[in-house]
């Protein structure tokens, strides 16, 4: 199955099994907005709780908050979002389609990168085991020529964007011969800056009311509460403040299902450190976040780090953890060394001192910040795209299985009476009533047992507990593991211990 087909299947599977629905579907939907269904909201809650447990509860020096979405408009002035949270947009006059100018250039570079990869794959097949990919890339004239094209495009893009030279960005698009993917023409408008914040008015009438913004990131809610948490929590540097919540961006091109949305959720943590120590913490958080991702059973080959070509207005170092989505490697999480930019800016505009007295150095200073920021919806998509699998079984049949980490699975245990009579359902419900105190369980007695197993595989349930004749005799059940499909007979009273032990062994530990 190619990646395009895989992506289509993931989208339709999500809808069929109640993970994700298009928003407002009975009114023909709303572009780039989605609703989470009965299983989707369980999975989303589990990702959020796992992140919270890992980042807040597993670290003695990180606390969590929940700040409001509406905030004082000056916050977005201080943070730089009013002036600088822009994307460069360009329209094609023939197709009337709108694009992000930098994304057009990135797509151009990705196409050339594809050519290089094909060249390397071809050579690897030709030369077999003796093939040295690194040496090939450094010496093959066609690869070198293509690499030069990428480097040129990247350097010019960064140069023009950093200088806010929008005419330069347009010239580059023309010079590279980039055509509109829809019309195929090079009939472009000028490049313009477009602010991504949604605004609305607070107050009952527009006249005299304040314009406020829907937050484009949750981070600012943390910065403006820095002093409150510092004092009330008696925090000592280094320490972190975390929060999860909705963020809104008026994306020019929202696409790729839940990858780029206009309303989405972030899970962010700001780690406050001594100035000068930020790079060491930046490296620490890169390592820890990678460890967190790997704890979910997704292999390392699905991830890569990508250092930013163009740093955001607040950062002195930044890297993305990219994930291999069905449409290629794309940003999943950002790790940013934000310096003292935000606290300094709020200190200046609010007139309130946002400083820390360090008892070890006897100094007052504005701490530096290392941030980890991941989109909850993007993580959902990463989990789902890795998990979806159509598997051929030994008997020639196929099954669709979601290999979601048991830690995140929406339903942890399915309780299945082998038949619908003779006291089996009563016994199964008795087990269910105990287990549901600890795990999200589902009871299912409809259809043959094989079909019920398939239904649970398709929604990623890691454990199926089956009640059979022997259960009534000796209080044992079979427990079936989703991926191996192996069944083991265990006593009912051990179920909770077995499942808890398995889950605990998989969890992230800092
Ligand atoms: N506070 C820093 C910040 O917001 P960002 O790189 O703009 O940094 C962080 O966003 C993360 O939020 C991204 O890595 C991505 O996972 C998620 N994200 C950003 N824009 C998004 C969108 N339009 N739809 C879904 N997720 C998005």
Short mmCIF file of C-alpha atoms and ligand atoms in Angstrom, two decimals:
data_model
loop_
_atom_site.label_atom_id
_atom_site.label_comp_id
_atom_site.label_asym_id
_atom_site.label_seq_id
_atom_site.Cartn_x
_atom_site.Cartn_y
_atom_site.Cartn_z
CA UNK A 1 0.00 0.00 0.00
CA UNK A 2 1.49 3.37 -0.91
CA UNK A 3 1.52 6.26 1.54
CA UNK A 4 -1.31 8.14 -0.16
CA UNK A 5 -3.60 5.10 0.10
CA UNK A 6 -2.49 4.53 3.68
CA UNK A 7 -3.39 8.11 4.59
CA UNK A 8 -6.84 7.79 2.97
CA UNK A 9 -7.43 4.56 4.88
CA UNK A 10 -6.43 6.15 8.18
CA UNK A 11 -8.88 9.00 7.59
CA UNK A 12 -11.77 6.69 6.74
CA UNK A 13 -10.92 4.28 9.57
CA UNK A 14 -10.95 7.23 11.99
CA UNK A 15 -14.46 8.12 10.91
CA UNK A 16 -15.81 4.58 10.73
CA UNK A 17 -14.75 3.72 14.28
CA UNK A 18 -15.60 7.02 15.96
CA UNK A 19 -12.14 8.55 16.34
CA UNK A 20 -12.48 11.72 14.23
CA UNK A 21 -15.38 13.35 12.39
CA UNK A 22 -15.32 16.43 10.15
CA UNK A 23 -16.79 19.33 12.12
CA UNK A 24 -20.34 20.48 11.31
CA UNK A 25 -20.66 17.65 8.81
CA UNK A 26 -24.44 17.90 8.35
CA UNK A 27 -23.79 21.48 7.12
CA UNK A 28 -21.07 20.26 4.74
CA UNK A 29 -18.24 20.74 7.21
CA UNK A 30 -15.98 23.62 8.19
CA UNK A 31 -12.58 23.76 6.57
CA UNK A 32 -9.73 22.34 8.68
CA UNK A 33 -11.87 21.89 11.79
CA UNK A 34 -12.51 18.43 13.23
CA UNK A 35 -14.42 16.81 16.09
CA UNK A 36 -13.20 13.88 18.13
CA UNK A 37 -15.66 11.02 18.49
CA UNK A 38 -16.23 8.53 21.29
CA UNK A 39 -12.94 6.66 20.85
CA UNK A 40 -11.00 9.68 19.59
CA UNK A 41 -11.72 11.67 22.73
CA UNK A 42 -10.57 8.72 24.87
CA UNK A 43 -7.32 8.48 22.90
CA UNK A 44 -6.83 12.24 23.00
CA UNK A 45 -7.44 12.29 26.77
CA UNK A 46 -4.93 9.46 27.20
CA UNK A 47 -2.23 11.24 25.18
CA UNK A 48 -2.82 14.40 27.19
CA UNK A 49 -2.76 12.54 30.54
CA UNK A 50 0.36 10.59 29.56
CA UNK A 51 2.14 13.83 28.65
CA UNK A 52 0.94 15.47 31.89
CA UNK A 53 2.03 12.52 34.00
CA UNK A 54 5.42 12.36 32.27
CA UNK A 55 6.15 16.09 32.30
CA UNK A 56 4.46 17.29 35.51
CA UNK A 57 3.97 14.38 37.89
CA UNK A 58 7.20 12.54 37.09
CA UNK A 59 9.35 15.67 37.54
CA UNK A 60 9.55 17.03 41.07
CA UNK A 61 10.42 20.52 39.77
CA UNK A 62 7.63 20.96 37.19
CA UNK A 63 4.10 22.12 38.03
CA UNK A 64 1.06 22.49 35.82
CA UNK A 65 -1.45 25.33 35.37
CA UNK A 66 -4.56 26.01 33.32
CA UNK A 67 -4.73 29.61 32.16
CA UNK A 68 -7.64 31.25 30.33
CA UNK A 69 -7.81 31.43 26.54
CA UNK A 70 -8.78 35.12 26.70
CA UNK A 71 -5.91 37.27 27.88
CA UNK A 72 -5.08 40.96 28.01
CA UNK A 73 -4.39 42.18 24.44
CA UNK A 74 -1.12 43.79 25.56
CA UNK A 75 0.27 40.28 26.11
CA UNK A 76 0.34 39.69 22.36
CA UNK A 77 1.96 43.07 21.80
CA UNK A 78 4.73 42.24 24.29
CA UNK A 79 5.25 38.72 22.95
CA UNK A 80 5.74 40.04 19.43
CA UNK A 81 2.74 38.20 17.99
CA UNK A 82 0.89 41.39 16.93
CA UNK A 83 3.88 42.57 14.90
CA UNK A 84 5.64 39.39 13.90
CA UNK A 85 3.34 36.35 13.97
CA UNK A 86 2.92 36.43 10.22
CA UNK A 87 3.16 34.05 7.34
CA UNK A 88 4.14 35.27 3.87
CA UNK A 89 1.28 34.52 1.50
CA UNK A 90 1.09 34.54 -2.28
CA UNK A 91 -1.81 33.91 -4.67
CA UNK A 92 -1.82 32.38 -8.09
CA UNK A 93 -3.83 34.69 -10.36
CA UNK A 94 -5.03 31.88 -12.62
CA UNK A 95 -6.15 29.26 -10.11
CA UNK A 96 -7.02 31.88 -7.43
CA UNK A 97 -5.36 29.51 -4.94
CA UNK A 98 -3.50 30.91 -1.95
CA UNK A 99 -0.18 29.52 -0.71
CA UNK A 100 2.41 30.15 1.94
CA UNK A 101 5.38 31.43 -0.04
CA UNK A 102 7.91 29.64 2.19
CA UNK A 103 5.98 26.36 1.85
CA UNK A 104 6.10 26.62 -1.95
CA UNK A 105 9.90 26.93 -1.71
CA UNK A 106 10.11 24.09 0.83
CA UNK A 107 8.04 21.86 -1.48
CA UNK A 108 10.45 22.70 -4.32
CA UNK A 109 13.38 21.62 -2.09
CA UNK A 110 11.57 18.45 -1.00
CA UNK A 111 11.09 17.43 -4.67
CA UNK A 112 14.83 17.76 -5.31
CA UNK A 113 15.57 15.87 -2.09
CA UNK A 114 13.34 13.09 -3.45
CA UNK A 115 15.44 12.98 -6.63
CA UNK A 116 18.60 12.63 -4.52
CA UNK A 117 17.07 9.81 -2.48
CA UNK A 118 16.03 7.96 -5.64
CA UNK A 119 19.57 8.31 -7.03
CA UNK A 120 20.98 6.92 -3.78
CA UNK A 121 18.50 4.00 -3.71
CA UNK A 122 19.36 3.12 -7.32
CA UNK A 123 23.08 3.12 -6.58
CA UNK A 124 22.59 1.09 -3.38
CA UNK A 125 20.85 -1.61 -5.44
CA UNK A 126 23.63 -1.54 -8.06
CA UNK A 127 26.54 -1.78 -5.62
CA UNK A 128 25.00 -4.03 -2.97
CA UNK A 129 26.70 -4.49 0.41
CA UNK A 130 29.83 -2.53 -0.50
CA UNK A 131 27.76 0.66 -1.04
CA UNK A 132 28.81 3.69 0.99
CA UNK A 133 25.89 6.15 0.87
CA UNK A 134 27.80 9.00 2.54
CA UNK A 135 30.70 8.80 0.07
CA UNK A 136 28.24 8.51 -2.86
CA UNK A 137 26.43 11.68 -1.77
CA UNK A 138 29.73 13.54 -1.43
CA UNK A 139 31.05 12.57 -4.87
CA UNK A 140 28.24 11.82 -7.33
CA UNK A 141 27.99 14.82 -9.72
CA UNK A 142 24.19 14.62 -10.14
CA UNK A 143 23.64 14.44 -6.38
CA UNK A 144 26.05 17.32 -5.82
CA UNK A 145 24.34 19.46 -8.43
CA UNK A 146 20.91 18.82 -6.84
CA UNK A 147 22.26 19.45 -3.35
CA UNK A 148 23.60 22.80 -4.56
CA UNK A 149 20.13 23.71 -5.84
CA UNK A 150 18.64 22.91 -2.42
CA UNK A 151 21.31 24.86 -0.54
CA UNK A 152 20.89 27.86 -2.82
CA UNK A 153 17.09 27.89 -2.42
CA UNK A 154 17.32 27.45 1.36
CA UNK A 155 19.93 30.17 1.85
CA UNK A 156 18.07 32.68 -0.31
CA UNK A 157 14.77 31.85 1.41
CA UNK A 158 16.24 32.39 4.88
CA UNK A 159 18.01 35.59 3.78
CA UNK A 160 14.91 37.15 2.24
CA UNK A 161 12.54 36.07 5.02
CA UNK A 162 14.85 37.29 7.77
CA UNK A 163 15.22 40.65 6.03
CA UNK A 164 11.42 40.74 5.51
CA UNK A 165 12.26 41.27 1.84
CA UNK A 166 8.93 40.15 0.37
CA UNK A 167 9.84 41.26 -3.18
CA UNK A 168 12.96 39.08 -2.81
CA UNK A 169 10.81 36.08 -1.80
CA UNK A 170 8.66 36.58 -4.92
CA UNK A 171 11.76 36.90 -7.16
CA UNK A 172 13.11 33.66 -5.70
CA UNK A 173 9.85 31.82 -6.47
CA UNK A 174 10.06 33.13 -10.04
CA UNK A 175 13.76 32.37 -10.37
CA UNK A 176 13.26 28.75 -9.19
CA UNK A 177 10.50 28.34 -11.78
CA UNK A 178 7.93 27.30 -9.17
CA UNK A 179 4.51 26.77 -10.71
CA UNK A 180 1.09 26.65 -9.07
CA UNK A 181 0.27 22.97 -8.40
CA UNK A 182 -3.33 23.60 -9.56
CA UNK A 183 -3.05 25.84 -12.66
CA UNK A 184 0.55 25.00 -13.54
CA UNK A 185 1.18 28.72 -14.19
CA UNK A 186 3.77 31.18 -12.87
CA UNK A 187 1.30 34.05 -12.73
CA UNK A 188 1.91 35.08 -9.10
CA UNK A 189 0.74 38.08 -7.06
CA UNK A 190 3.18 39.93 -4.80
CA UNK A 191 4.03 38.29 -1.48
CA UNK A 192 2.21 39.83 1.53
CA UNK A 193 2.47 39.26 5.26
CA UNK A 194 -0.62 37.80 6.91
CA UNK A 195 -1.10 37.80 10.70
CA UNK A 196 -2.27 34.42 11.95
CA UNK A 197 -4.13 35.55 15.08
CA UNK A 198 -7.91 35.42 15.26
CA UNK A 199 -9.40 38.48 16.92
CA UNK A 200 -12.74 39.22 18.49
CA UNK A 201 -14.24 41.84 20.77
CA UNK A 202 -14.75 41.68 24.48
CA UNK A 203 -17.76 43.55 25.77
CA UNK A 204 -21.40 43.60 24.71
CA UNK A 205 -21.10 46.12 21.88
CA UNK A 206 -18.35 46.57 19.37
CA UNK A 207 -18.12 50.31 19.96
CA UNK A 208 -15.48 51.08 22.55
CA UNK A 209 -14.86 47.37 23.15
CA UNK A 210 -11.39 45.97 23.36
CA UNK A 211 -10.07 43.81 20.57
CA UNK A 212 -8.82 40.60 22.06
CA UNK A 213 -7.12 37.65 20.45
CA UNK A 214 -7.72 33.92 20.67
CA UNK A 215 -4.34 32.72 21.94
CA UNK A 216 -2.08 31.36 19.17
CA UNK A 217 0.04 29.48 21.76
CA UNK A 218 -0.51 28.45 25.37
CA UNK A 219 3.01 29.55 26.38
CA UNK A 220 2.11 33.18 27.11
CA UNK A 221 -0.37 32.06 29.79
CA UNK A 222 2.63 30.52 31.53
CA UNK A 223 4.88 33.59 31.22
CA UNK A 224 2.28 35.96 32.64
CA UNK A 225 1.76 33.61 35.60
CA UNK A 226 5.49 33.16 36.21
CA UNK A 227 5.51 35.34 39.32
CA UNK A 228 2.30 33.84 40.76
CA UNK A 229 3.63 30.28 40.46
CA UNK A 230 7.14 31.24 41.61
CA UNK A 231 5.78 32.75 44.84
CA UNK A 232 2.85 30.46 45.61
CA UNK A 233 4.77 27.29 44.72
CA UNK A 234 8.07 28.38 46.39
CA UNK A 235 9.82 27.28 43.20
CA UNK A 236 13.62 27.00 42.93
CA UNK A 237 15.46 27.36 39.66
CA UNK A 238 15.64 25.28 37.51
CA UNK A 239 11.88 24.64 37.42
CA UNK A 240 9.14 24.23 34.85
CA UNK A 241 5.54 25.30 34.36
CA UNK A 242 3.41 23.22 32.03
CA UNK A 243 -0.04 23.51 30.53
CA UNK A 244 -2.24 21.96 27.90
CA UNK A 245 -5.03 23.73 26.08
CA UNK A 246 -6.55 25.09 22.92
CA UNK A 247 -4.71 27.42 20.58
CA UNK A 248 -6.00 29.10 17.42
CA UNK A 249 -4.25 30.14 14.23
CA UNK A 250 -5.80 31.44 11.05
CA UNK A 251 -3.59 29.20 8.91
CA UNK A 252 -3.41 30.27 5.27
CA UNK A 253 -3.43 26.72 4.08
CA UNK A 254 -4.85 24.27 6.58
CA UNK A 255 -4.52 20.75 5.24
CA UNK A 256 -3.50 17.16 5.76
CA UNK A 257 -6.38 16.16 8.03
CA UNK A 258 -5.61 17.05 11.66
CA UNK A 259 -1.98 17.97 10.90
CA UNK A 260 -2.60 21.68 10.34
CA UNK A 261 -5.78 22.97 11.92
CA UNK A 262 -7.16 26.39 12.75
CA UNK A 263 -8.28 25.27 16.22
CA UNK A 264 -5.95 22.80 17.91
CA UNK A 265 -4.51 21.84 21.25
CA UNK A 266 -0.98 22.30 22.54
CA UNK A 267 0.95 20.67 25.37
CA UNK A 268 3.69 23.08 26.41
CA UNK A 269 6.27 23.33 29.15
CA UNK A 270 8.46 26.34 29.92
CA UNK A 271 11.58 25.46 31.86
CA UNK A 272 13.13 28.43 33.72
CA UNK A 273 16.91 28.29 34.08
CA UNK A 274 19.92 30.38 35.05
CA UNK A 275 21.11 32.60 32.15
CA UNK A 276 24.07 30.89 30.51
CA UNK A 277 22.82 27.40 31.36
CA UNK A 278 20.13 27.31 28.67
CA UNK A 279 22.08 25.28 26.10
CA UNK A 280 22.71 22.46 28.56
CA UNK A 281 18.97 22.33 29.35
CA UNK A 282 18.12 22.59 25.67
CA UNK A 283 20.15 19.40 25.09
CA UNK A 284 18.59 17.77 28.17
CA UNK A 285 15.04 18.38 26.93
CA UNK A 286 15.87 17.19 23.42
CA UNK A 287 17.00 13.90 24.92
CA UNK A 288 14.07 13.59 27.33
CA UNK A 289 11.44 14.33 24.73
CA UNK A 290 12.93 11.78 22.37
CA UNK A 291 12.84 9.23 25.18
CA UNK A 292 9.18 10.04 25.78
CA UNK A 293 8.31 9.45 22.13
CA UNK A 294 10.23 6.16 22.03
CA UNK A 295 8.43 4.96 25.20
CA UNK A 296 5.31 4.71 23.05
CA UNK A 297 6.78 1.84 21.07
CA UNK A 298 7.27 3.91 17.91
CA UNK A 299 10.72 3.16 16.44
CA UNK A 300 13.51 5.71 16.30
CA UNK A 301 13.54 5.55 12.49
CA UNK A 302 10.16 7.34 12.48
CA UNK A 303 11.71 10.41 14.13
CA UNK A 304 14.40 12.90 13.24
CA UNK A 305 15.61 16.22 14.61
CA UNK A 306 15.58 19.22 12.31
CA UNK A 307 17.31 22.40 13.43
CA UNK A 308 15.49 25.58 12.36
CA UNK A 309 16.86 27.46 9.36
CA UNK A 310 15.06 30.62 10.42
CA UNK A 311 14.80 31.19 14.18
CA UNK A 312 11.54 32.57 15.59
CA UNK A 313 11.73 36.11 16.94
CA UNK A 314 12.19 34.82 20.52
CA UNK A 315 14.73 31.98 20.11
CA UNK A 316 18.53 31.55 20.21
CA UNK A 317 18.33 27.84 19.36
CA UNK A 318 15.46 25.72 18.10
CA UNK A 319 14.92 22.26 16.81
CA UNK A 320 11.90 20.30 15.63
CA UNK A 321 11.24 16.68 16.36
CA UNK A 322 9.93 15.58 13.00
CA UNK A 323 7.78 12.50 12.50
CA UNK A 324 7.49 10.35 9.40
CA UNK A 325 3.80 10.98 8.64
CA UNK A 326 2.21 9.27 5.59
CA UNK A 327 2.96 12.53 3.71
CA UNK A 328 6.63 12.63 4.76
CA UNK A 329 8.73 13.89 7.66
CA UNK A 330 7.04 16.94 9.23
CA UNK A 331 7.24 18.86 12.50
CA UNK A 332 5.61 17.16 15.46
CA UNK A 333 7.19 18.99 18.38
CA UNK A 334 9.34 22.09 18.84
CA UNK A 335 12.09 22.53 21.41
CA UNK A 336 13.08 26.16 21.72
CA UNK A 337 15.61 28.06 23.74
CA UNK A 338 13.54 31.26 24.15
CA UNK A 339 16.19 33.22 26.10
CA UNK A 340 14.70 35.86 28.43
CA UNK A 341 12.77 37.37 25.53
CA UNK A 342 9.23 36.83 26.83
CA UNK A 343 9.75 37.64 30.52
CA UNK A 344 11.79 40.74 29.61
CA UNK A 345 9.13 41.92 27.17
CA UNK A 346 6.33 41.44 29.73
CA UNK A 347 8.43 43.10 32.41
CA UNK A 348 8.92 46.12 30.19
CA UNK A 349 5.33 46.49 29.02
CA UNK A 350 3.59 45.65 32.32
CA UNK A 351 6.05 47.52 34.52
CA UNK A 352 6.12 44.51 36.92
CA UNK A 353 9.45 42.95 37.88
CA UNK A 354 9.58 39.37 36.61
CA UNK A 355 12.75 38.28 38.35
CA UNK A 356 14.10 35.47 40.44
CA UNK A 357 16.34 35.84 43.47
CA UNK A 358 18.91 33.07 43.29
CA UNK A 359 20.02 32.19 46.84
CA UNK A 360 23.05 30.30 45.48
CA UNK A 361 24.50 33.25 43.58
CA UNK A 362 22.88 36.02 45.64
CA UNK A 363 21.63 37.64 42.44
CA UNK A 364 18.35 38.82 40.99
CA UNK A 365 17.84 37.99 37.34
CA UNK A 366 15.26 37.34 34.65
CA UNK A 367 15.50 33.58 34.00
CA UNK A 368 16.13 32.08 30.58
CA UNK A 369 13.58 29.64 29.21
CA UNK A 370 13.75 26.35 27.37
CA UNK A 371 10.40 25.33 25.97
CA UNK A 372 9.02 22.00 24.79
CA UNK A 373 5.88 22.41 22.68
CA UNK A 374 3.90 19.65 21.04
CA UNK A 375 0.55 19.68 19.26
CA UNK A 376 -1.86 17.19 20.81
CA UNK A 377 -3.71 16.67 17.54
CA UNK A 378 -0.45 16.15 15.66
CA UNK A 379 0.63 13.59 18.25
CA UNK A 380 -2.75 11.90 17.79
CA UNK A 381 -2.09 11.69 14.05
CA UNK A 382 1.45 10.36 14.63
CA UNK A 383 0.12 7.65 16.97
CA UNK A 384 -2.65 6.69 14.55
CA UNK A 385 -0.46 6.66 11.43
CA UNK A 386 2.13 4.46 13.09
CA UNK A 387 -0.52 2.18 14.59
CA UNK A 388 -2.67 1.47 11.52
CA UNK A 389 -1.79 -1.89 10.03
CA UNK A 390 -3.45 -4.39 7.69
CA UNK A 391 -2.02 -7.76 8.50
CA UNK A 392 -2.20 -11.07 6.68
CA UNK A 393 -2.70 -13.95 9.09
CA UNK A 394 -1.43 -17.53 8.87
CA UNK A 395 -4.85 -18.83 7.78
CA UNK A 396 -4.83 -16.43 4.80
CA UNK A 397 -7.38 -14.00 6.29
CA UNK A 398 -6.52 -10.35 7.01
CA UNK A 399 -7.12 -8.17 10.02
CA UNK A 400 -6.93 -4.43 10.51
CA UNK A 401 -5.20 -3.68 13.75
CA UNK A 402 -4.29 -0.45 15.52
CA UNK A 403 -1.01 -1.11 17.28
CA UNK A 404 -1.46 1.78 19.69
CA UNK A 405 0.72 1.66 22.79
CA UNK A 406 -1.41 -0.01 25.51
CA UNK A 407 -0.65 3.03 27.68
CA UNK A 408 -2.65 5.19 25.24
CA UNK A 409 -5.25 2.72 23.95
CA UNK A 410 -8.82 4.12 24.25
CA UNK A 411 -10.19 0.82 25.56
CA UNK A 412 -7.71 -1.15 27.67
CA UNK A 413 -9.69 -4.35 28.21
CA UNK A 414 -12.56 -5.99 26.36
CA UNK A 415 -14.58 -8.50 28.36
CA UNK A 416 -16.10 -11.17 26.15
CA UNK A 417 -18.35 -14.04 27.27
CA UNK A 418 -17.77 -16.91 24.84
CA UNK A 419 -21.52 -17.46 24.53
CA UNK A 420 -24.53 -15.37 25.44
CA UNK A 421 -26.09 -17.82 27.93
CA UNK A 422 -25.44 -20.37 30.70
CA UNK A 423 -24.20 -17.77 33.17
CA UNK A 424 -21.33 -16.57 30.95
CA UNK A 425 -22.62 -12.97 30.59
CA UNK A 426 -23.24 -12.67 34.36
CA UNK A 427 -19.69 -13.80 35.13
CA UNK A 428 -18.24 -11.50 32.46
CA UNK A 429 -20.15 -8.51 33.88
CA UNK A 430 -18.88 -9.34 37.36
CA UNK A 431 -15.29 -9.18 36.05
CA UNK A 432 -16.07 -6.01 34.13
CA UNK A 433 -17.46 -4.33 37.26
CA UNK A 434 -14.16 -4.91 39.05
CA UNK A 435 -11.83 -4.01 36.19
CA UNK A 436 -13.67 -0.84 35.21
CA UNK A 437 -12.61 0.71 38.50
CA UNK A 438 -9.07 0.83 37.08
CA UNK A 439 -9.27 0.57 33.30
CA UNK A 440 -11.56 1.72 30.52
CA UNK A 441 -13.33 -1.54 29.63
CA UNK A 442 -15.80 -2.60 26.99
CA UNK A 443 -18.28 -5.47 27.27
CA UNK A 444 -19.24 -7.25 24.05
CA UNK A 445 -21.35 -10.38 23.67
CA UNK A 446 -22.58 -9.94 20.08
CA UNK A 447 -21.38 -12.18 17.20
CA UNK A 448 -18.85 -15.02 17.11
CA UNK A 449 -15.75 -14.57 19.27
CA UNK A 450 -13.46 -14.24 16.21
CA UNK A 451 -15.43 -11.26 14.93
CA UNK A 452 -15.37 -9.66 18.35
CA UNK A 453 -11.57 -10.00 18.49
CA UNK A 454 -11.35 -8.30 15.06
CA UNK A 455 -13.53 -5.42 16.26
CA UNK A 456 -11.26 -4.90 19.26
CA UNK A 457 -8.11 -5.15 17.06
CA UNK A 458 -9.51 -2.44 14.81
CA UNK A 459 -9.82 0.00 17.72
CA UNK A 460 -6.50 -0.96 19.29
CA UNK A 461 -7.69 -2.74 22.46
CA UNK A 462 -4.56 -4.39 23.86
CA UNK A 463 -6.24 -7.04 26.05
CA UNK A 464 -9.29 -9.22 25.46
CA UNK A 465 -10.51 -11.25 28.43
CA UNK A 466 -12.68 -14.22 27.46
CA UNK A 467 -15.05 -15.99 29.83
CA UNK A 468 -15.57 -19.66 28.92
CA UNK A 469 -16.80 -22.89 30.49
CA UNK A 470 -13.65 -23.31 32.55
CA UNK A 471 -14.16 -19.84 34.07
CA UNK A 472 -17.32 -21.03 35.76
CA UNK A 473 -15.45 -24.02 37.15
CA UNK A 474 -12.16 -22.55 38.39
CA UNK A 475 -12.37 -18.74 38.13
CA UNK A 476 -9.79 -18.51 35.35
CA UNK A 477 -10.12 -16.64 32.04
CA UNK A 478 -8.05 -16.32 28.89
CA UNK A 479 -6.31 -13.03 28.25
CA UNK A 480 -5.44 -12.35 24.61
CA UNK A 481 -2.73 -9.90 23.66
CA UNK A 482 -3.59 -7.81 20.59
CA UNK A 483 -0.29 -7.82 18.65
CA UNK A 484 0.86 -11.40 19.16
CA UNK A 485 -2.75 -12.71 19.45
CA UNK A 486 -1.36 -15.11 22.06
CA UNK A 487 -3.75 -16.27 24.75
CA UNK A 488 -2.88 -17.19 28.27
CA UNK A 489 -5.05 -18.68 30.99
CA UNK A 490 -4.88 -16.75 34.23
CA UNK A 491 -6.91 -16.50 37.38
CA UNK A 492 -9.41 -13.63 37.50
CA UNK A 493 -7.88 -12.16 40.62
CA UNK A 494 -4.52 -11.72 38.84
CA UNK A 495 -5.91 -9.75 35.88
CA UNK A 496 -5.48 -6.33 37.41
CA UNK A 497 -1.89 -7.05 38.52
CA UNK A 498 -0.91 -8.43 35.11
CA UNK A 499 -2.37 -5.50 33.15
CA UNK A 500 -1.01 -2.88 35.55
CA UNK A 501 2.46 -4.44 35.46
CA UNK A 502 2.50 -4.45 31.65
CA UNK A 503 1.39 -0.82 31.49
CA UNK A 504 3.88 0.32 34.11
CA UNK A 505 6.79 -1.37 32.33
CA UNK A 506 6.08 0.62 29.16
CA UNK A 507 5.93 4.04 30.77
CA UNK A 508 8.40 6.88 30.31
CA UNK A 509 10.78 7.47 33.20
CA UNK A 510 12.86 10.66 33.22
N1 LIG B 1 4.98 28.04 21.94
C1 LIG B 1 5.75 27.70 20.80
C2 LIG B 1 4.93 27.32 19.66
O1 LIG B 1 3.73 27.51 19.64
P1 LIG B 1 5.07 26.26 17.28
O2 LIG B 1 6.21 25.52 16.64
O3 LIG B 1 4.43 27.36 16.53
O4 LIG B 1 5.65 26.77 18.66
C3 LIG B 1 4.25 24.14 18.54
O5 LIG B 1 3.95 25.20 17.68
C4 LIG B 1 3.54 22.87 18.13
O6 LIG B 1 2.14 23.12 18.01
C5 LIG B 1 3.96 22.35 16.75
O7 LIG B 1 5.13 21.57 16.83
C6 LIG B 1 2.75 21.54 16.34
O8 LIG B 1 2.80 20.25 16.91
C7 LIG B 1 1.61 22.29 16.99
N2 LIG B 1 0.93 23.14 15.98
C8 LIG B 1 1.30 24.36 15.55
N3 LIG B 1 0.44 24.82 14.62
C9 LIG B 1 -0.51 23.88 14.47
C10 LIG B 1 -1.69 23.76 13.66
N4 LIG B 1 -2.07 24.74 12.86
N5 LIG B 1 -2.42 22.64 13.75
C11 LIG B 1 -2.06 21.63 14.59
N6 LIG B 1 -0.97 21.69 15.37
C12 LIG B 1 -0.20 22.79 15.33
#
